[in-house]
XYZ file of C-alpha atoms in Angstrom:
537
model
C -22.670 -7.505 -18.363
C -21.686 -10.840 -19.049
C -18.070 -10.228 -19.743
C -15.628 -13.257 -18.660
C -12.000 -12.244 -18.609
C -9.886 -15.518 -18.787
C -6.246 -15.191 -17.704
C -4.696 -18.498 -19.654
C -6.938 -17.801 -22.883
C -5.734 -13.933 -22.480
C -9.204 -13.203 -23.230
C -12.316 -11.080 -22.602
C -15.473 -12.516 -24.002
C -19.000 -11.428 -23.677
C -22.374 -11.513 -25.389
C -23.725 -8.862 -27.631
C -27.272 -9.230 -29.593
C -27.024 -12.970 -29.141
C -23.475 -13.257 -30.672
C -20.378 -13.923 -28.865
C -17.788 -11.394 -28.936
C -13.899 -11.750 -27.858
C -10.983 -9.037 -27.636
C -7.942 -10.004 -26.260
C -6.034 -8.627 -23.333
C -2.565 -7.228 -23.721
C -0.388 -6.042 -21.044
C -0.085 -2.310 -20.801
C -3.718 -1.816 -21.468
C -6.582 -1.148 -19.296
C -9.606 -2.274 -19.453
C -12.781 -1.107 -18.544
C -16.409 -2.310 -17.382
C -19.441 -0.551 -17.874
C -19.600 -0.405 -13.713
C -16.389 1.483 -13.754
C -14.444 -2.014 -12.827
C -10.966 -2.091 -14.119
C -8.995 -4.634 -15.675
C -5.342 -5.226 -16.252
C -2.735 -7.573 -17.413
C 0.434 -6.865 -15.550
C 4.009 -9.329 -15.122
C 4.721 -10.347 -11.354
C 7.719 -8.246 -10.475
C 9.556 -11.267 -9.729
C 8.962 -13.887 -11.611
C 7.689 -14.987 -15.460
C 3.951 -15.427 -14.570
C 1.425 -12.922 -15.751
C -1.925 -11.998 -13.328
C -5.082 -10.025 -13.800
C -5.298 -7.176 -11.720
C -9.332 -5.524 -10.940
C -9.055 -2.148 -9.537
C -12.676 -0.979 -7.537
C -14.418 2.006 -9.406
C -14.806 4.267 -6.024
C -11.796 5.161 -4.632
C -11.216 5.728 -1.235
C -9.864 9.467 -0.609
C -7.461 9.603 2.624
C -7.024 13.706 3.686
C -3.827 14.194 5.831
C -4.724 17.264 7.906
C -2.402 19.058 10.468
C 0.720 16.868 9.804
C 3.902 17.484 11.047
C 6.614 17.650 9.188
C 7.850 13.871 8.496
C 4.812 13.110 9.359
C 3.853 11.017 5.988
C 1.984 13.565 3.744
C 3.676 12.323 0.614
C 4.408 8.938 1.549
C 0.424 7.769 1.882
C 0.428 8.615 -1.763
C 3.594 6.221 -2.652
C 3.253 2.622 -3.872
C 3.259 0.094 -1.310
C 5.242 -1.948 -3.604
C 8.438 -0.001 -2.865
C 8.473 -2.047 0.729
C 7.868 -5.320 -0.848
C 10.491 -7.622 -1.261
C 9.817 -11.200 -3.196
C 11.380 -14.401 -2.015
C 10.955 -18.482 -2.167
C 8.236 -19.902 -0.667
C 9.898 -22.123 1.703
C 8.525 -26.080 2.907
C 10.073 -27.242 5.735
C 9.787 -30.900 4.970
C 8.155 -31.536 1.642
C 6.424 -35.405 2.119
C 5.287 -33.859 6.132
C 4.333 -30.512 5.418
C 2.136 -31.422 1.927
C 0.533 -34.535 3.929
C -0.998 -31.454 6.305
C -1.740 -29.625 3.011
C -3.770 -32.454 1.726
C -5.507 -32.700 4.811
C -6.789 -29.219 4.697
C -7.666 -29.592 1.157
C -9.727 -32.363 1.276
C -11.550 -31.621 4.862
C -15.091 -31.658 4.778
C -15.594 -27.957 5.939
C -19.829 -27.976 5.682
C -20.301 -27.716 8.982
C -17.815 -24.755 10.040
C -20.340 -22.236 10.307
C -22.314 -21.831 13.598
C -26.316 -23.097 12.454
C -27.314 -19.183 13.089
C -24.475 -18.328 10.428
C -24.995 -21.256 8.347
C -28.042 -20.405 7.112
C -27.078 -17.014 5.758
C -24.671 -18.463 3.210
C -25.627 -17.955 0.027
C -22.858 -20.873 -1.607
C -22.530 -24.336 0.027
C -19.576 -24.086 2.516
C -18.965 -27.893 1.632
C -17.666 -26.667 -1.691
C -14.196 -27.964 -1.947
C -11.184 -25.745 -1.754
C -9.668 -26.747 -5.622
C -12.856 -26.352 -6.768
C -13.422 -23.484 -9.497
C -16.858 -22.506 -7.604
C -14.557 -21.061 -4.652
C -12.057 -18.339 -5.121
C -8.809 -17.529 -3.730
C -10.133 -14.989 -1.265
C -12.907 -17.472 -0.373
C -9.900 -20.205 0.671
C -8.282 -17.166 2.747
C -11.968 -16.559 4.763
C -12.056 -20.167 5.236
C -9.063 -20.238 6.828
C -9.040 -17.288 8.788
C -10.902 -16.724 12.529
C -13.950 -15.450 12.540
C -17.003 -15.235 14.976
C -19.218 -17.057 12.624
C -16.950 -20.513 12.834
C -17.725 -23.146 15.271
C -15.568 -23.783 18.077
C -13.695 -27.114 16.414
C -13.198 -25.027 12.949
C -11.849 -22.035 14.724
C -9.517 -24.721 16.618
C -8.507 -26.387 13.435
C -7.818 -23.181 12.011
C -5.220 -22.459 15.002
C -3.450 -25.660 14.657
C -2.797 -24.775 11.026
C 1.091 -23.640 11.193
C 1.511 -20.396 9.131
C 4.135 -21.726 6.462
C 1.361 -24.454 5.614
C -1.268 -22.107 5.019
C 0.636 -20.547 2.803
C 1.468 -22.725 0.782
C -2.436 -23.828 0.516
C -3.159 -20.624 -0.756
C -0.005 -20.913 -3.657
C -1.339 -24.386 -4.668
C -5.095 -22.451 -4.646
C -3.577 -19.736 -6.819
C -1.995 -21.755 -9.485
C -4.299 -25.030 -9.605
C -5.737 -25.608 -12.883
C -8.747 -27.954 -13.230
C -6.955 -30.195 -15.775
C -5.047 -31.507 -13.202
C -7.928 -32.954 -11.557
C -6.887 -34.607 -7.948
C -3.155 -35.266 -8.970
C -2.415 -31.588 -8.086
C 0.694 -32.844 -5.706
C 2.695 -33.797 -9.108
C 3.210 -30.360 -10.404
C 4.876 -29.104 -6.980
C 8.367 -30.275 -5.783
C 11.837 -29.289 -3.846
C 15.141 -29.539 -5.364
C 17.807 -32.087 -3.955
C 20.593 -30.402 -2.245
C 23.908 -31.873 -0.998
C 21.712 -35.285 -1.454
C 19.047 -33.910 1.058
C 15.605 -31.994 -0.133
C 15.589 -28.496 -0.175
C 13.220 -26.191 1.007
C 12.294 -23.847 -1.645
C 9.323 -24.590 -3.171
C 8.653 -25.111 -7.040
C 5.737 -25.418 -9.528
C 6.343 -27.684 -12.570
C 9.719 -27.080 -11.903
C 9.651 -23.380 -11.917
C 10.440 -21.302 -8.722
C 7.500 -19.782 -7.113
C 8.033 -16.237 -5.495
C 6.319 -15.051 -2.917
C 5.893 -11.498 -1.719
C 6.898 -10.067 2.221
C 5.857 -6.727 3.417
C 8.583 -4.464 5.322
C 7.181 -3.004 8.325
C 9.846 -1.420 10.258
C 13.122 -2.500 11.854
C 13.661 -5.181 14.488
C 15.152 -3.354 17.659
C 17.142 -5.773 18.612
C 19.316 -6.875 15.740
C 18.614 -4.113 13.616
C 17.055 -5.961 10.600
C 14.067 -5.747 8.507
C 10.773 -6.940 10.456
C 9.249 -8.480 7.371
C 5.568 -10.401 6.585
C 4.559 -12.706 4.137
C 1.841 -11.624 2.455
C -1.479 -13.304 1.169
C -0.676 -14.898 -2.587
C -3.916 -12.776 -3.804
C -2.480 -9.518 -2.744
C -2.115 -6.414 -5.056
C -1.121 -3.080 -3.831
C -3.847 -0.125 -3.911
C -3.781 1.905 -7.142
C -3.155 5.613 -5.716
C -3.395 8.944 -7.085
C -1.753 11.741 -4.929
C -4.468 14.404 -4.387
C -2.654 16.746 -2.204
C 0.319 17.788 -0.417
C 1.733 20.618 1.996
C -0.868 23.009 0.650
C -4.513 22.658 0.608
C -7.806 24.919 -0.100
C -11.173 22.906 1.130
C -14.862 24.064 1.402
C -17.415 21.734 3.117
C -20.784 20.902 1.621
C -23.705 19.095 2.250
C -23.929 15.792 1.201
C -26.814 15.806 -0.929
C -25.024 18.499 -3.077
C -22.937 16.137 -4.800
C -24.502 14.081 -7.793
C -24.133 10.484 -7.825
C -22.457 9.400 -4.466
C -22.442 5.708 -3.413
C -24.199 4.306 -0.329
C -20.798 4.661 1.441
C -21.408 8.359 2.038
C -24.577 8.237 3.097
C -23.122 8.244 6.727
C -21.885 11.477 6.253
C -24.234 14.902 6.674
C -21.489 17.235 4.794
C -18.450 16.051 3.062
C -15.101 17.840 2.705
C -14.088 18.702 -0.757
C -10.747 19.750 -1.377
C -8.189 21.480 -4.024
C -4.305 20.965 -4.108
C -2.787 24.092 -4.387
C 0.844 23.690 -5.364
C 2.329 22.710 -9.078
C 5.399 21.392 -7.724
C 5.704 19.516 -4.529
C 8.652 19.928 -1.555
C 9.793 16.308 -1.328
C 11.863 15.097 1.314
C 13.073 11.800 -0.097
C 14.530 9.847 3.565
C 14.447 6.572 2.080
C 16.613 7.366 -1.494
C 19.786 7.286 0.545
C 18.927 3.271 0.267
C 19.899 2.553 -3.562
C 16.665 1.071 -5.473
C 14.402 1.686 -2.581
C 12.437 4.922 -3.122
C 11.927 4.190 -7.102
C 9.780 7.459 -7.396
C 12.567 9.673 -6.510
C 14.960 7.634 -8.451
C 12.384 8.320 -11.700
C 12.323 11.971 -10.716
C 16.005 12.877 -9.876
C 17.205 10.948 -13.245
C 14.974 13.393 -15.351
C 15.452 16.818 -16.543
C 14.862 20.396 -14.934
C 14.963 19.367 -11.576
C 15.477 21.498 -8.622
C 17.302 20.174 -5.614
C 18.730 21.205 -2.260
C 21.027 19.696 0.018
C 22.388 16.900 -2.257
C 26.011 16.229 -2.782
C 27.691 17.709 -5.612
C 28.997 14.715 -7.267
C 31.829 15.668 -9.943
C 32.978 13.240 -12.850
C 35.564 10.928 -10.579
C 33.105 10.280 -8.339
C 30.369 9.761 -10.292
C 32.926 6.919 -11.779
C 34.085 5.423 -8.894
C 30.062 4.902 -7.944
C 29.114 3.965 -11.063
C 32.207 1.011 -11.212
C 31.266 -0.066 -7.789
C 28.463 -2.931 -8.697
C 27.672 -3.477 -4.957
C 25.893 -0.009 -5.068
C 25.464 1.068 -8.998
C 23.481 -2.390 -9.705
C 20.774 -1.834 -6.949
C 19.485 1.347 -8.078
C 16.679 1.349 -10.320
C 17.254 1.499 -14.412
C 15.941 5.470 -14.650
C 19.186 6.310 -12.021
C 21.803 3.586 -13.728
C 21.245 5.605 -17.026
C 21.036 9.209 -15.234
C 24.761 8.242 -13.512
C 25.804 6.519 -17.435
C 24.974 9.834 -19.119
C 26.662 12.341 -16.036
C 29.630 10.311 -16.399
C 29.317 10.677 -20.401
C 28.512 14.616 -20.317
C 30.680 15.442 -17.302
C 30.407 18.250 -15.029
C 28.459 17.986 -11.817
C 25.939 15.788 -10.864
C 23.749 14.348 -8.414
C 23.358 10.982 -7.302
C 19.769 10.264 -5.617
C 21.768 8.287 -2.803
C 24.015 10.747 -2.056
C 23.018 13.731 0.002
C 24.994 16.591 0.824
C 27.881 16.118 3.391
C 27.361 19.302 6.239
C 29.974 19.239 9.199
C 31.044 16.015 8.633
C 27.974 14.196 8.528
C 25.607 13.461 5.893
C 22.116 15.386 6.146
C 19.057 14.407 6.580
C 17.290 16.776 5.414
C 17.732 16.695 1.363
C 14.903 18.331 -0.636
C 13.894 18.761 -4.483
C 10.953 19.731 -6.207
C 8.703 16.930 -7.420
C 6.358 18.354 -10.555
C 2.879 16.796 -8.944
C 2.145 13.000 -9.774
C -1.038 13.957 -10.818
C 0.478 16.230 -13.426
C 3.063 14.375 -14.400
C 1.207 11.155 -14.962
C -1.707 12.284 -15.955
C -3.305 8.680 -17.221
C -3.610 7.306 -13.846
C -6.085 10.439 -12.609
C -8.213 10.104 -15.879
C -8.480 6.385 -15.425
C -9.561 7.054 -11.597
C -12.085 9.686 -12.863
C -13.188 7.493 -15.804
C -14.266 4.462 -13.616
C -15.724 6.635 -11.163
C -17.702 8.563 -13.547
C -19.168 5.192 -15.112
C -19.883 3.510 -11.747
C -21.936 6.676 -10.398
C -23.689 7.229 -14.008
C -22.877 10.616 -14.331
C -23.241 12.005 -17.439
C -19.800 13.939 -18.815
C -21.656 17.647 -18.597
C -21.185 17.098 -14.683
C -18.683 17.209 -12.493
C -16.841 13.933 -10.843
C -15.961 15.184 -7.418
C -14.107 12.916 -4.850
C -15.154 13.957 -1.238
C -12.684 13.064 1.783
C -13.624 9.486 2.744
C -11.434 9.527 6.118
C -9.385 12.340 8.151
C -6.475 10.525 8.959
C -3.278 13.138 10.138
C 0.622 12.590 10.372
C 2.283 12.790 13.884
C 6.695 12.216 14.323
C 7.627 9.798 16.815
C 11.351 9.733 18.372
C 12.918 8.179 21.021
C 15.221 9.962 23.768
C 17.973 11.405 21.691
C 21.175 13.045 21.704
C 22.905 15.482 19.754
C 26.361 17.493 20.319
C 25.508 17.061 24.028
C 22.098 18.107 24.397
C 19.599 15.756 25.272
C 16.745 15.422 22.798
C 13.271 14.923 24.882
C 11.359 11.491 23.712
C 7.896 11.842 21.890
C 6.915 8.132 20.871
C 2.861 7.849 22.483
C 1.160 7.554 19.046
C -0.024 4.239 18.256
C 0.342 3.318 14.145
C -3.110 4.125 13.978
C -4.526 6.447 16.669
C -7.816 7.824 17.776
C -9.018 10.827 19.415
C -12.009 12.483 20.018
C -12.537 16.277 19.144
C -11.604 17.888 22.669
C -8.012 15.684 22.715
C -7.792 15.725 18.691
C -7.829 20.021 19.005
C -5.605 19.818 22.004
C -3.249 18.200 19.569
C -4.177 19.993 16.572
C -3.473 23.503 18.204
C 0.055 22.490 19.125
C 0.522 20.166 16.511
C 3.336 18.333 18.517
C 5.935 16.529 16.708
C 8.803 14.543 17.223
C 12.250 15.225 16.102
C 12.590 14.808 11.922
C 15.139 15.978 9.243
C 13.031 19.812 9.437
C 13.223 19.684 13.070
C 15.646 19.812 16.093
C 13.908 18.272 18.966
C 10.273 17.253 19.979
C 8.024 20.329 19.767
C 5.174 22.194 18.796
C 5.304 23.436 14.833
C 2.234 25.829 15.470
C -1.731 25.543 15.455
C -2.641 23.418 12.261
C 1.444 23.442 11.330
C 0.478 26.437 9.212
C 2.866 28.767 10.352
C 5.193 28.714 7.181
C 2.692 29.154 4.423
C -1.073 30.689 5.731
C -1.185 34.087 7.323
C -5.264 33.951 8.016
C -4.977 34.196 12.285
C -4.247 30.445 13.899
C -7.879 31.038 15.510
C -9.912 31.446 12.519
C -8.310 28.608 10.753
C -8.965 26.217 14.083
C -12.314 27.231 13.860
C -13.025 26.713 10.183
C -11.422 23.049 11.112
C -13.738 22.405 14.113
C -17.023 23.570 12.167
C -16.328 21.160 9.365
C -15.343 17.983 11.582
C -18.605 18.478 13.447
C -20.510 19.195 10.112
C -18.990 16.071 8.304
C -18.525 13.662 11.551
C -15.033 12.372 10.443
C -13.415 10.362 13.084
C -10.201 12.377 13.911
C -7.385 9.393 13.392
C -3.725 9.669 12.754
C -0.829 7.766 11.724
C 2.406 7.460 12.847
C 6.236 7.821 11.568
C 9.712 7.137 12.836
C 8.808 5.423 15.907
C 6.093 3.176 17.768
C 7.382 3.777 21.039
C 10.925 4.240 22.021
C 12.034 0.878 20.245
C 10.339 0.291 17.211
C 11.680 2.156 14.319
C 9.322 2.317 11.311
C 10.347 5.389 9.319
C 7.528 5.595 6.445
C 6.362 1.963 6.491
C 3.246 2.889 8.012
C 2.671 5.705 6.260
C 2.532 3.550 3.060
C 0.172 0.906 4.691
C -2.095 2.442 6.307
C -4.031 3.855 3.084
C -3.749 -0.060 1.944
C -5.878 -1.208 4.836
C -8.383 1.699 5.157
C -9.349 1.285 0.989
C -10.170 -2.018 2.059
C -12.856 -1.464 4.674
C -15.861 0.004 4.489
C -17.443 3.445 6.164
C -18.991 1.422 8.543
C -15.984 -0.885 9.677
C -13.676 2.441 10.043
C -15.875 4.049 11.916
C -14.227 4.954 15.481
C -17.346 3.401 17.460
C -16.929 -0.007 15.305
C -12.988 -0.283 15.542
C -13.144 0.430 19.452
C -16.425 -1.902 20.099
C -13.965 -5.061 18.144
C -10.751 -3.610 20.179
C -9.060 -3.158 17.285
C -7.293 0.099 18.106
C -5.895 -1.401 21.093
């Protein structure tokens, strides 16, 4: 259990029988620790740098029942990387900013904790920021406000401009012990038109920062972007369900090997996907290069599509020659378009939905082979890691119970179509909590805002089950109510479309909520704790 993985040496080393063992770490491979923890070497999407990525053995199953059309059922299992934009790390004035950075790095943090909390620290808070005994995550925590800190340290944190803390994290991320105290000489900016530029460089190489897109600016219509932590890695996701799921509730003790994380639930829900192909509506595919999964799916063979524009050879030639359009697509869609142009006939392009009555349809559809079937390696690795973590023999099933219930609601502002007013429905918070009485009023009517599949705000029927299930609504509602009571799950909902009448978010929050949820333990994401801490306001 003494394994050490070194990025710069590109090696994993450990001791067995008193003899040191070594293994070269290669891209495209996944390395599993006996604890189920997974490690891989992966190239940064926007630079030449490689990084080690670690994945926890035990996942977080977010269950999305009673979710209306356009509520984000499919999006919660899509990678957040689709909403990440890569750009430079900017600096205002090199000398001034670097002086502030040096003051932060060389500051004495030995008295940052209140006395009662200071006694509980396993490791000394006086560790230097660039010390190899302090991780990047520890530095982020050190410069993030917490109740455990003294007022002096909290005031110091609040005085740090965001651009400065981002530079500190970048320096910590790339620092090497061989630099000693001379870290500054490795960072620079270019001279542009005789003046110092603003893009930070490491040893002459431009540094890449990652920015998360969350919705649109309601004033000028541009993206709203937020700088991500330098060490942020999006969660690995396995799609467990889509439209139709069968489920059963069992006592927690009946599931072998469960970790303590589930101890707060007396019973647990187990669900099973009932679909082989998923009826997808790729809302974001109209933006070339944005929905990578859809572009990959639609570039394959034997695909059933509906409401996509039939593209004939002449138009396909025009699209392929428009560099401002064609070059934005992912490689699979580019290859598809080139192949279609060569073979001729009638084809499709992921960014060209059907034209209906002179307007682009908002309801393009295709049948997607279940991702866990199309990419079995992802699910296999997830199961293997969990099996090792729980110490389950191969003869026992590896069961993934639901960890949290997060339905989806579609919000829309006031609108008008062909002179007919569309009522607004935009009351749901980004993450919305309702106690069981209110939750089931919501479940009974399953109210929805306007989406590509609906004509306006209204009800989709109890549990949104009308099109799929012939069982009486009262029977399904009774089962859902009993399961919520027996399990003790909190009744959360995530929002899609809009937050209030002004902020358009599309499915950006559907992608983001699982990222937040899987980084919290069950106590942290319990309704009682979130309400007490004001996190839902």
